[in-house]
PDB file of C-alpha atoms in Angstrom:
ATOM      1  CA  UNK A 148      -0.131   0.190  -0.223  1.00 55.00           C
ATOM      2  CA  UNK A 149       1.185   3.424  -1.012  1.00 55.00           C
ATOM      3  CA  UNK A 150       1.749   5.844   1.832  1.00 65.00           C
ATOM      4  CA  UNK A 151       0.462   9.319   2.149  1.00 67.00           C
ATOM      5  CA  UNK A 152       3.810  11.005   1.903  1.00 71.00           C
ATOM      6  CA  UNK A 153       4.680   8.965  -1.338  1.00 69.00           C
ATOM      7  CA  UNK A 154       0.863   9.895  -2.800  1.00 65.00           C
ATOM      8  CA  UNK A 155       1.830  13.611  -1.922  1.00 72.00           C
ATOM      9  CA  UNK A 156       5.350  13.123  -3.659  1.00 73.00           C
ATOM     10  CA  UNK A 157       3.614  11.845  -6.617  1.00 74.00           C
ATOM     11  CA  UNK A 158       1.121  14.528  -6.856  1.00 75.00           C
ATOM     12  CA  UNK A 159       3.442  17.296  -6.642  1.00 78.00           C
ATOM     13  CA  UNK A 160       5.689  15.408  -9.712  1.00 80.00           C
ATOM     14  CA  UNK A 161       2.587  15.385 -11.675  1.00 79.00           C
ATOM     15  CA  UNK A 162       1.570  19.123 -11.022  1.00 80.00           C
ATOM     16  CA  UNK A 163       5.222  20.231 -11.787  1.00 82.00           C
ATOM     17  CA  UNK A 164       5.240  18.076 -15.064  1.00 83.00           C
ATOM     18  CA  UNK A 165       1.795  19.673 -16.048  1.00 81.00           C
ATOM     19  CA  UNK A 166       2.802  23.132 -15.034  1.00 82.00           C
ATOM     20  CA  UNK A 167       5.902  22.529 -17.324  1.00 83.00           C
ATOM     21  CA  UNK A 168       4.033  21.333 -20.199  1.00 84.00           C
ATOM     22  CA  UNK A 169       1.515  24.580 -19.820  1.00 82.00           C
ATOM     23  CA  UNK A 170       4.618  26.802 -19.817  1.00 82.00           C
ATOM     24  CA  UNK A 171       6.047  24.989 -22.987  1.00 83.00           C
ATOM     25  CA  UNK A 172       2.878  25.011 -24.642  1.00 79.00           C
ATOM     26  CA  UNK A 173       2.451  28.827 -24.013  1.00 78.00           C
ATOM     27  CA  UNK A 174       5.774  29.497 -25.203  1.00 76.00           C
ATOM     28  CA  UNK A 175       5.077  27.491 -28.407  1.00 75.00           C
ATOM     29  CA  UNK A 176       1.633  29.576 -29.033  1.00 71.00           C
ATOM     30  CA  UNK A 177       3.751  32.944 -28.439  1.00 70.00           C
ATOM     31  CA  UNK A 178       6.416  31.930 -30.761  1.00 69.00           C
ATOM     32  CA  UNK A 179       3.751  30.625 -33.164  1.00 68.00           C
ATOM     33  CA  UNK A 180       1.786  34.151 -32.764  1.00 66.00           C
ATOM     34  CA  UNK A 181       5.076  35.934 -33.274  1.00 65.00           C
ATOM     35  CA  UNK A 182       5.608  33.675 -36.663  1.00 71.00           C
ATOM     36  CA  UNK A 183       2.161  34.419 -37.901  1.00 69.00           C
ATOM     37  CA  UNK A 184       2.600  38.259 -37.298  1.00 72.00           C
ATOM     38  CA  UNK A 185       6.160  38.398 -38.903  1.00 77.00           C
ATOM     39  CA  UNK A 186       4.596  36.388 -41.946  1.00 74.00           C
ATOM     40  CA  UNK A 187       1.567  38.819 -42.071  1.00 79.00           C
ATOM     41  CA  UNK A 188       3.901  41.635 -42.179  1.00 80.00           C
ATOM     42  CA  UNK A 189       6.096  40.006 -44.809  1.00 79.00           C
ATOM     43  CA  UNK A 190       2.827  39.532 -47.089  1.00 83.00           C
ATOM     44  CA  UNK A 191       1.382  43.054 -46.530  1.00 84.00           C
ATOM     45  CA  UNK A 192       4.910  44.344 -47.625  1.00 84.00           C
ATOM     46  CA  UNK A 193       4.798  42.003 -50.673  1.00 83.00           C
ATOM     47  CA  UNK A 194       1.354  43.221 -51.637  1.00 84.00           C
ATOM     48  CA  UNK A 195       2.209  46.713 -51.161  1.00 83.00           C
ATOM     49  CA  UNK A 196       5.390  46.110 -53.477  1.00 81.00           C
ATOM     50  CA  UNK A 197       3.131  44.319 -56.156  1.00 82.00           C
ATOM     51  CA  UNK A 198       0.967  47.223 -56.139  1.00 81.00           C
ATOM     52  CA  UNK A 199       3.528  49.816 -56.446  1.00 79.00           C
ATOM     53  CA  UNK A 200       4.888  47.925 -59.337  1.00 78.00           C
ATOM     54  CA  UNK A 201       1.269  47.198 -61.037  1.00 76.00           C
ATOM     55  CA  UNK A 202       0.841  51.012 -60.684  1.00 76.00           C
ATOM     56  CA  UNK A 203       4.196  51.589 -62.425  1.00 73.00           C
ATOM     57  CA  UNK A 204       3.008  49.129 -65.145  1.00 75.00           C
ATOM     58  CA  UNK A 205      -0.016  50.992 -65.796  1.00 74.00           C
ATOM     59  CA  UNK A 206       1.760  54.267 -66.121  1.00 76.00           C
ATOM     60  CA  UNK A 207       4.241  52.980 -68.842  1.00 76.00           C
ATOM     61  CA  UNK A 208       1.139  51.381 -70.676  1.00 76.00           C
ATOM     62  CA  UNK A 209      -0.339  54.747 -70.705  1.00 82.00           C
ATOM     63  CA  UNK A 210       2.618  56.265 -72.861  1.00 86.00           C
ATOM     64  CA  UNK A 211       4.474  53.147 -74.168  1.00 93.00           C
ATOM     65  CA  UNK A 212       3.124  50.542 -76.883  1.00 95.00           C
ATOM     66  CA  UNK A 213       2.714  46.916 -75.840  1.00 96.00           C
ATOM     67  CA  UNK A 214       1.655  43.677 -76.753  1.00 97.00           C
ATOM     68  CA  UNK A 215      -0.978  41.879 -74.863  1.00 96.00           C
ATOM     69  CA  UNK A 216      -1.503  38.014 -75.203  1.00 96.00           C
ATOM     70  CA  UNK A 217      -4.862  36.616 -76.418  1.00 96.00           C
ATOM     71  CA  UNK A 218      -6.299  32.906 -75.444  1.00 94.00           C
ATOM     72  CA  UNK A 219      -8.834  30.772 -76.507  1.00 92.00           C
ATOM     73  CA  UNK A 220      -9.903  30.926 -72.794  1.00 93.00           C
ATOM     74  CA  UNK A 221     -11.175  34.658 -72.281  1.00 93.00           C
ATOM     75  CA  UNK A 222     -10.077  34.299 -68.427  1.00 92.00           C
ATOM     76  CA  UNK A 223      -6.326  33.830 -69.548  1.00 94.00           C
ATOM     77  CA  UNK A 224      -6.237  36.781 -72.242  1.00 94.00           C
ATOM     78  CA  UNK A 225      -4.302  39.878 -71.340  1.00 92.00           C
ATOM     79  CA  UNK A 226      -2.303  38.069 -68.508  1.00 91.00           C
ATOM     80  CA  UNK A 227       0.829  38.677 -70.252  1.00 93.00           C
ATOM     81  CA  UNK A 228       1.849  42.017 -71.486  1.00 93.00           C
ATOM     82  CA  UNK A 229       5.324  42.991 -73.132  1.00 95.00           C
ATOM     83  CA  UNK A 230       5.608  46.855 -73.004  1.00 94.00           C
ATOM     84  CA  UNK A 231       8.114  47.945 -75.767  1.00 95.00           C
ATOM     85  CA  UNK A 232      10.362  50.500 -73.831  1.00 91.00           C
ATOM     86  CA  UNK A 233      13.236  50.995 -76.379  1.00 93.00           C
ATOM     87  CA  UNK A 234      13.198  52.472 -80.140  1.00 95.00           C
ATOM     88  CA  UNK A 235      14.406  48.784 -81.014  1.00 97.00           C
ATOM     89  CA  UNK A 236      13.366  45.664 -79.378  1.00 97.00           C
ATOM     90  CA  UNK A 237      14.057  41.952 -80.501  1.00 97.00           C
ATOM     91  CA  UNK A 238      11.406  39.314 -80.098  1.00 97.00           C
ATOM     92  CA  UNK A 239      12.587  35.643 -79.788  1.00 97.00           C
ATOM     93  CA  UNK A 240      13.765  33.141 -77.376  1.00 94.00           C
ATOM     94  CA  UNK A 241      17.618  34.378 -77.392  1.00 95.00           C
ATOM     95  CA  UNK A 242      19.284  35.695 -74.485  1.00 95.00           C
ATOM     96  CA  UNK A 243      19.673  39.327 -76.586  1.00 94.00           C
ATOM     97  CA  UNK A 244      15.554  39.515 -76.757  1.00 97.00           C
ATOM     98  CA  UNK A 245      13.878  41.958 -74.386  1.00 95.00           C
ATOM     99  CA  UNK A 246      10.529  40.335 -75.730  1.00 96.00           C
ATOM    100  CA  UNK A 247      10.942  36.351 -74.553  1.00 96.00           C
ATOM    101  CA  UNK A 248       8.933  33.748 -76.246  1.00 95.00           C
ATOM    102  CA  UNK A 249       9.542  30.135 -76.121  1.00 90.00           C
ATOM    103  CA  UNK A 250       7.831  27.117 -77.649  1.00 86.00           C
ATOM    104  CA  UNK A 251       7.454  25.731 -81.080  1.00 88.00           C
ATOM    105  CA  UNK A 252       9.292  27.054 -83.907  1.00 90.00           C
ATOM    106  CA  UNK A 253      10.196  30.194 -81.906  1.00 94.00           C
ATOM    107  CA  UNK A 254      13.667  31.514 -83.326  1.00 95.00           C
ATOM    108  CA  UNK A 255      16.445  32.830 -80.980  1.00 95.00           C
ATOM    109  CA  UNK A 256      15.695  36.157 -83.188  1.00 96.00           C
ATOM    110  CA  UNK A 257      12.082  36.008 -84.357  1.00 97.00           C
ATOM    111  CA  UNK A 258      11.324  39.757 -85.133  1.00 97.00           C
ATOM    112  CA  UNK A 259      12.559  42.998 -84.497  1.00 98.00           C
ATOM    113  CA  UNK A 260       9.829  45.797 -83.425  1.00 98.00           C
ATOM    114  CA  UNK A 261      10.988  49.432 -83.805  1.00 97.00           C
ATOM    115  CA  UNK A 262       9.507  52.651 -82.642  1.00 96.00           C
ATOM    116  CA  UNK A 263       9.825  55.788 -84.638  1.00 93.00           C
ATOM    117  CA  UNK A 264       8.433  58.654 -82.958  1.00 88.00           C
ATOM    118  CA  UNK A 265       4.434  57.835 -83.365  1.00 91.00           C
ATOM    119  CA  UNK A 266       4.954  54.815 -85.633  1.00 96.00           C
ATOM    120  CA  UNK A 267       5.518  51.195 -85.015  1.00 97.00           C
ATOM    121  CA  UNK A 268       7.419  48.989 -87.160  1.00 98.00           C
ATOM    122  CA  UNK A 269       7.703  44.886 -87.390  1.00 98.00           C
ATOM    123  CA  UNK A 270      10.186  42.987 -89.350  1.00 97.00           C
ATOM    124  CA  UNK A 271      10.243  39.063 -89.197  1.00 96.00           C
ATOM    125  CA  UNK A 272      13.652  37.716 -89.184  1.00 94.00           C
ATOM    126  CA  UNK A 273      14.835  35.315 -91.780  1.00 91.00           C
ATOM    127  CA  UNK A 274      12.859  32.112 -91.603  1.00 90.00           C
ATOM    128  CA  UNK A 275      10.804  33.219 -88.834  1.00 94.00           C
ATOM    129  CA  UNK A 276       6.691  32.615 -89.205  1.00 94.00           C
ATOM    130  CA  UNK A 277       4.599  35.538 -88.314  1.00 97.00           C
ATOM    131  CA  UNK A 278       1.198  36.590 -89.440  1.00 96.00           C
ATOM    132  CA  UNK A 279      -0.401  40.000 -88.912  1.00 97.00           C
ATOM    133  CA  UNK A 280      -4.127  40.006 -89.259  1.00 97.00           C
ATOM    134  CA  UNK A 281      -3.950  36.662 -90.955  1.00 94.00           C
ATOM    135  CA  UNK A 282      -1.751  37.313 -93.581  1.00 94.00           C
ATOM    136  CA  UNK A 283       2.285  36.297 -93.517  1.00 94.00           C
ATOM    137  CA  UNK A 284       4.489  39.269 -92.514  1.00 96.00           C
ATOM    138  CA  UNK A 285       7.359  38.904 -95.426  1.00 91.00           C
ATOM    139  CA  UNK A 286       8.646  42.734 -95.065  1.00 92.00           C
ATOM    140  CA  UNK A 287       9.079  45.775 -92.703  1.00 96.00           C
ATOM    141  CA  UNK A 288       5.404  46.275 -91.794  1.00 97.00           C
ATOM    142  CA  UNK A 289       3.655  49.246 -89.931  1.00 98.00           C
ATOM    143  CA  UNK A 290       1.902  48.126 -86.719  1.00 98.00           C
ATOM    144  CA  UNK A 291      -1.674  49.676 -85.886  1.00 97.00           C
ATOM    145  CA  UNK A 292      -3.772  49.635 -82.759  1.00 97.00           C
ATOM    146  CA  UNK A 293      -5.460  46.550 -82.169  1.00 97.00           C
ATOM    147  CA  UNK A 294      -3.296  44.552 -85.010  1.00 98.00           C
ATOM    148  CA  UNK A 295      -3.530  40.651 -84.244  1.00 98.00           C
ATOM    149  CA  UNK A 296       0.018  39.277 -84.357  1.00 98.00           C
ATOM    150  CA  UNK A 297       0.660  35.360 -84.727  1.00 97.00           C
ATOM    151  CA  UNK A 298       4.388  34.339 -83.763  1.00 96.00           C
ATOM    152  CA  UNK A 299       5.160  30.986 -85.207  1.00 92.00           C
ATOM    153  CA  UNK A 300       2.098  28.521 -84.183  1.00 88.00           C
ATOM    154  CA  UNK A 301       1.100  29.425 -80.619  1.00 85.00           C
ATOM    155  CA  UNK A 302       1.871  32.828 -79.549  1.00 94.00           C
ATOM    156  CA  UNK A 303      -1.024  35.203 -80.414  1.00 97.00           C
ATOM    157  CA  UNK A 304      -0.849  39.022 -79.366  1.00 98.00           C
ATOM    158  CA  UNK A 305      -2.917  42.313 -80.038  1.00 98.00           C
ATOM    159  CA  UNK A 306      -0.925  45.700 -80.318  1.00 98.00           C
ATOM    160  CA  UNK A 307      -1.862  48.606 -77.868  1.00 96.00           C
ATOM    161  CA  UNK A 308      -0.714  51.642 -80.077  1.00 96.00           C
ATOM    162  CA  UNK A 309      -0.979  54.472 -77.580  1.00 93.00           C
ATOM    163  CA  UNK A 310      -1.134  57.541 -79.864  1.00 93.00           C
ATOM    164  CA  UNK A 311      -3.691  55.757 -82.156  1.00 95.00           C
ATOM    165  CA  UNK A 312      -5.662  54.754 -78.935  1.00 94.00           C
ATOM    166  CA  UNK A 313      -5.631  58.325 -77.366  1.00 93.00           C
ATOM    167  CA  UNK A 314      -6.422  60.025 -80.838  1.00 94.00           C
ATOM    168  CA  UNK A 315      -9.494  57.692 -81.456  1.00 95.00           C
ATOM    169  CA  UNK A 316     -10.676  58.483 -78.250  1.00 93.00           C
ATOM    170  CA  UNK A 317     -10.616  62.162 -78.446  1.00 94.00           C
ATOM    171  CA  UNK A 318     -12.405  62.157 -81.720  1.00 95.00           C
ATOM    172  CA  UNK A 319     -14.971  59.896 -80.292  1.00 94.00           C
ATOM    173  CA  UNK A 320     -14.327  56.771 -82.154  1.00 92.00           C
ATOM    174  CA  UNK A 321     -13.959  53.101 -80.578  1.00 92.00           C
ATOM    175  CA  UNK A 322     -12.251  50.110 -81.522  1.00 94.00           C
ATOM    176  CA  UNK A 323     -14.016  46.802 -81.552  1.00 93.00           C
ATOM    177  CA  UNK A 324     -12.812  43.978 -79.159  1.00 94.00           C
ATOM    178  CA  UNK A 325     -10.681  41.328 -80.709  1.00 96.00           C
ATOM    179  CA  UNK A 326     -11.410  37.669 -79.676  1.00 95.00           C
ATOM    180  CA  UNK A 327      -9.711  34.468 -80.543  1.00 94.00           C
ATOM    181  CA  UNK A 328     -12.568  33.594 -83.080  1.00 93.00           C
ATOM    182  CA  UNK A 329     -11.895  36.715 -84.856  1.00 94.00           C
ATOM    183  CA  UNK A 330      -7.980  35.866 -85.264  1.00 95.00           C
ATOM    184  CA  UNK A 331      -8.557  32.273 -86.291  1.00 94.00           C
ATOM    185  CA  UNK A 332     -11.245  33.272 -88.559  1.00 94.00           C
ATOM    186  CA  UNK A 333      -8.808  35.808 -90.244  1.00 94.00           C
ATOM    187  CA  UNK A 334      -6.072  33.283 -90.632  1.00 92.00           C
ATOM    188  CA  UNK A 335      -8.557  30.693 -92.062  1.00 92.00           C
ATOM    189  CA  UNK A 336      -9.830  33.228 -94.775  1.00 93.00           C
ATOM    190  CA  UNK A 337      -6.283  34.270 -95.772  1.00 92.00           C
ATOM    191  CA  UNK A 338      -5.742  30.530 -96.055  1.00 89.00           C
ATOM    192  CA  UNK A 339      -8.102  30.117 -98.845  1.00 90.00           C
ATOM    193  CA  UNK A 340     -11.293  29.198 -96.965  1.00 89.00           C
ATOM    194  CA  UNK A 341     -14.730  30.435 -96.970  1.00 89.00           C
ATOM    195  CA  UNK A 342     -15.486  31.899 -93.669  1.00 90.00           C
ATOM    196  CA  UNK A 343     -18.515  34.312 -94.711  1.00 90.00           C
ATOM    197  CA  UNK A 344     -21.589  33.179 -93.137  1.00 89.00           C
ATOM    198  CA  UNK A 345     -24.160  35.224 -95.027  1.00 91.00           C
ATOM    199  CA  UNK A 346     -26.559  32.964 -97.084  1.00 90.00           C
ATOM    200  CA  UNK A 347     -25.133  29.678 -95.508  1.00 91.00           C
ATOM    201  CA  UNK A 348     -27.199  27.295 -94.036  1.00 92.00           C
ATOM    202  CA  UNK A 349     -26.770  26.088 -90.570  1.00 92.00           C
ATOM    203  CA  UNK A 350     -25.042  22.784 -91.526  1.00 92.00           C
ATOM    204  CA  UNK A 351     -22.658  25.343 -93.670  1.00 92.00           C
ATOM    205  CA  UNK A 352     -22.078  27.295 -90.610  1.00 93.00           C
ATOM    206  CA  UNK A 353     -21.444  24.397 -88.334  1.00 92.00           C
ATOM    207  CA  UNK A 354     -18.758  23.296 -90.802  1.00 93.00           C
ATOM    208  CA  UNK A 355     -17.222  26.453 -90.663  1.00 93.00           C
ATOM    209  CA  UNK A 356     -17.138  26.664 -86.965  1.00 93.00           C
ATOM    210  CA  UNK A 357     -15.455  23.038 -86.901  1.00 93.00           C
ATOM    211  CA  UNK A 358     -12.534  24.129 -89.632  1.00 93.00           C
ATOM    212  CA  UNK A 359     -11.721  27.261 -87.554  1.00 92.00           C
ATOM    213  CA  UNK A 360     -11.431  25.234 -84.410  1.00 92.00           C
ATOM    214  CA  UNK A 361      -9.259  22.699 -86.059  1.00 94.00           C
ATOM    215  CA  UNK A 362      -7.046  25.127 -87.889  1.00 93.00           C
ATOM    216  CA  UNK A 363      -4.722  26.196 -85.134  1.00 92.00           C
ATOM    217  CA  UNK A 364      -4.198  22.719 -83.903  1.00 94.00           C
ATOM    218  CA  UNK A 365      -3.030  21.992 -87.643  1.00 95.00           C
ATOM    219  CA  UNK A 366      -0.574  24.516 -87.521  1.00 93.00           C
ATOM    220  CA  UNK A 367       0.583  23.629 -83.904  1.00 93.00           C
ATOM    221  CA  UNK A 368       0.901  19.840 -85.438  1.00 95.00           C
ATOM    222  CA  UNK A 369       2.993  20.952 -88.536  1.00 95.00           C
ATOM    223  CA  UNK A 370       5.005  22.993 -86.263  1.00 93.00           C
ATOM    224  CA  UNK A 371       5.788  19.799 -83.745  1.00 94.00           C
ATOM    225  CA  UNK A 372       6.672  17.915 -86.850  1.00 95.00           C
ATOM    226  CA  UNK A 373       9.010  20.182 -88.230  1.00 92.00           C
ATOM    227  CA  UNK A 374      10.680  20.969 -84.780  1.00 90.00           C
ATOM    228  CA  UNK A 375      11.218  17.128 -84.343  1.00 92.00           C
ATOM    229  CA  UNK A 376      11.878  16.374 -88.027  1.00 93.00           C
ATOM    230  CA  UNK A 377       9.172  13.834 -88.378  1.00 94.00           C
ATOM    231  CA  UNK A 378       9.149  14.236 -92.114  1.00 95.00           C
ATOM    232  CA  UNK A 379       5.093  14.646 -92.185  1.00 96.00           C
ATOM    233  CA  UNK A 380       2.687  17.270 -92.998  1.00 97.00           C
ATOM    234  CA  UNK A 381      -0.747  17.954 -91.853  1.00 97.00           C
ATOM    235  CA  UNK A 382      -3.580  19.636 -93.753  1.00 96.00           C
ATOM    236  CA  UNK A 383      -7.372  20.219 -93.213  1.00 95.00           C
ATOM    237  CA  UNK A 384      -9.406  18.108 -95.563  1.00 94.00           C
ATOM    238  CA  UNK A 385     -13.328  18.436 -96.052  1.00 93.00           C
ATOM    239  CA  UNK A 386     -14.732  15.024 -96.690  1.00 94.00           C
ATOM    240  CA  UNK A 387     -18.405  14.536 -98.012  1.00 93.00           C
ATOM    241  CA  UNK A 388     -20.556  11.867 -96.499  1.00 91.00           C
ATOM    242  CA  UNK A 389     -20.182   9.995 -99.979  1.00 92.00           C
ATOM    243  CA  UNK A 390     -16.527   9.798 -99.790  1.00 90.00           C
ATOM    244  CA  UNK A 391     -16.912   8.357 -96.182  1.00 88.00           C
ATOM    245  CA  UNK A 392     -19.140   5.545 -97.486  1.00 88.00           C
ATOM    246  CA  UNK A 393     -22.328   6.947 -96.399  1.00 90.00           C
ATOM    247  CA  UNK A 394     -25.458   7.868 -98.385  1.00 87.00           C
ATOM    248  CA  UNK A 395     -26.253  11.018 -96.171  1.00 88.00           C
ATOM    249  CA  UNK A 396     -24.877  13.106 -93.529  1.00 89.00           C
ATOM    250  CA  UNK A 397     -23.090  16.389 -93.259  1.00 91.00           C
ATOM    251  CA  UNK A 398     -19.588  17.356 -94.785  1.00 93.00           C
ATOM    252  CA  UNK A 399     -16.956  16.912 -92.084  1.00 94.00           C
ATOM    253  CA  UNK A 400     -13.686  18.459 -91.385  1.00 95.00           C
ATOM    254  CA  UNK A 401     -11.086  15.909 -91.128  1.00 96.00           C
ATOM    255  CA  UNK A 402      -7.023  16.114 -91.233  1.00 97.00           C
ATOM    256  CA  UNK A 403      -4.799  14.286 -93.956  1.00 97.00           C
ATOM    257  CA  UNK A 404      -1.485  13.132 -93.041  1.00 97.00           C
ATOM    258  CA  UNK A 405       1.435  13.054 -95.547  1.00 97.00           C
ATOM    259  CA  UNK A 406       4.316  10.976 -95.168  1.00 96.00           C
ATOM    260  CA  UNK A 407       7.064  13.118 -97.019  1.00 96.00           C
ATOM    261  CA  UNK A 408       9.392  10.007 -97.245  1.00 95.00           C
ATOM    262  CA  UNK A 409       7.245   7.461 -98.872  1.00 94.00           C
ATOM    263  CA  UNK A 410       4.584   9.863-100.141  1.00 93.00           C
ATOM    264  CA  UNK A 411       1.884   7.830 -98.322  1.00 96.00           C
ATOM    265  CA  UNK A 412      -1.154   9.783 -96.954  1.00 97.00           C
ATOM    266  CA  UNK A 413      -4.156   8.955 -94.579  1.00 96.00           C
ATOM    267  CA  UNK A 414      -6.964  10.818 -92.640  1.00 96.00           C
ATOM    268  CA  UNK A 415      -7.941  11.191 -89.043  1.00 97.00           C
ATOM    269  CA  UNK A 416     -11.490  12.223 -88.239  1.00 94.00           C
ATOM    270  CA  UNK A 417     -11.409  15.450 -85.863  1.00 93.00           C
ATOM    271  CA  UNK A 418     -11.414  13.691 -82.603  1.00 94.00           C
ATOM    272  CA  UNK A 419      -8.725  11.308 -83.563  1.00 96.00           C
ATOM    273  CA  UNK A 420      -6.411  14.033 -84.328  1.00 96.00           C
ATOM    274  CA  UNK A 421      -7.234  15.981 -81.613  1.00 94.00           C
ATOM    275  CA  UNK A 422      -6.062  13.095 -79.389  1.00 95.00           C
ATOM    276  CA  UNK A 423      -3.079  12.350 -81.219  1.00 95.00           C
ATOM    277  CA  UNK A 424      -2.059  15.856 -81.257  1.00 94.00           C
ATOM    278  CA  UNK A 425      -2.079  15.752 -77.422  1.00 92.00           C
ATOM    279  CA  UNK A 426       0.331  13.003 -77.572  1.00 93.00           C
ATOM    280  CA  UNK A 427       2.585  14.848 -79.847  1.00 93.00           C
ATOM    281  CA  UNK A 428       2.569  17.897 -77.609  1.00 92.00           C
ATOM    282  CA  UNK A 429       3.583  15.268 -74.564  1.00 92.00           C
ATOM    283  CA  UNK A 430       6.542  14.036 -77.360  1.00 92.00           C
ATOM    284  CA  UNK A 431       7.553  17.541 -77.951  1.00 91.00           C
ATOM    285  CA  UNK A 432       7.780  18.437 -74.158  1.00 90.00           C
ATOM    286  CA  UNK A 433       9.717  15.302 -73.447  1.00 90.00           C
ATOM    287  CA  UNK A 434      12.174  16.352 -76.172  1.00 88.00           C
ATOM    288  CA  UNK A 435      12.423  19.742 -74.745  1.00 85.00           C
ATOM    289  CA  UNK A 436      12.969  18.425 -71.225  1.00 86.00           C
ATOM    290  CA  UNK A 437      15.845  16.252 -72.739  1.00 82.00           C
ATOM    291  CA  UNK A 438      14.269  12.989 -72.289  1.00 80.00           C
ATOM    292  CA  UNK A 439      16.312  10.434 -74.450  1.00 71.00           C
ATOM    293  CA  UNK A 440      13.145   8.448 -74.900  1.00 72.00           C
ATOM    294  CA  UNK A 441      10.595  11.203 -76.636  1.00 64.00           C
TER     295      UNK A 441
END
């Protein structure tokens, strides 16, 4: 049987242990509170610095021309903005470029943008692929407000020209919003496809919409093939139901693949092409990452 003295000793030990634990918990809580306060202060400081940075960028955009990105997802448009701060600016993936672009078929020096007083000019470097409002850029070209630029197969940008924008505002003129569909439609039109919806049936309009949605993916597939030296080309084919062995139905957009080595060709339907295109993108990314088994 435990004596009263022993019980008292055990009780005091337990009390001391509990007191020590409480003090330790209190110290940890104070340290945690201090850490949280420090983190909050750091966060507030970072937010203030970001606010100042944004304000500085906004001021630049009021005076300087810039390019803003256009994306198929409207929520992702305008996220990237390249302000043209010098009279001569290089565009490309090289170290010397002020406007950095990466990805398919982007060259070290892809283009040169020049600002001469109130005029802006674009010159494509040798073999660089650029379209302006749907047309290939082949010589030094003046840029205007809301012009659409496609660098290679994947970078779509819209030009903001501050002088022209302010002048239009003073004259009470407005510019129409630029959308992804507008850009892809004008590219399809300059590629020789009929994109006029006037007088078209619902079936013909659906065909046009399918064609316009597939065209940028076909351009991307060609860029991947060229980059990886696969010796294959991709082109859009409009295939009637009769050509598909059907007595009726609507004409469908398909993709024709041509083997440049053997001269063979075959067709993929739209869904199969889209699935294969994603696999091609994965292959290209593995190549970029240096995977030996790409």
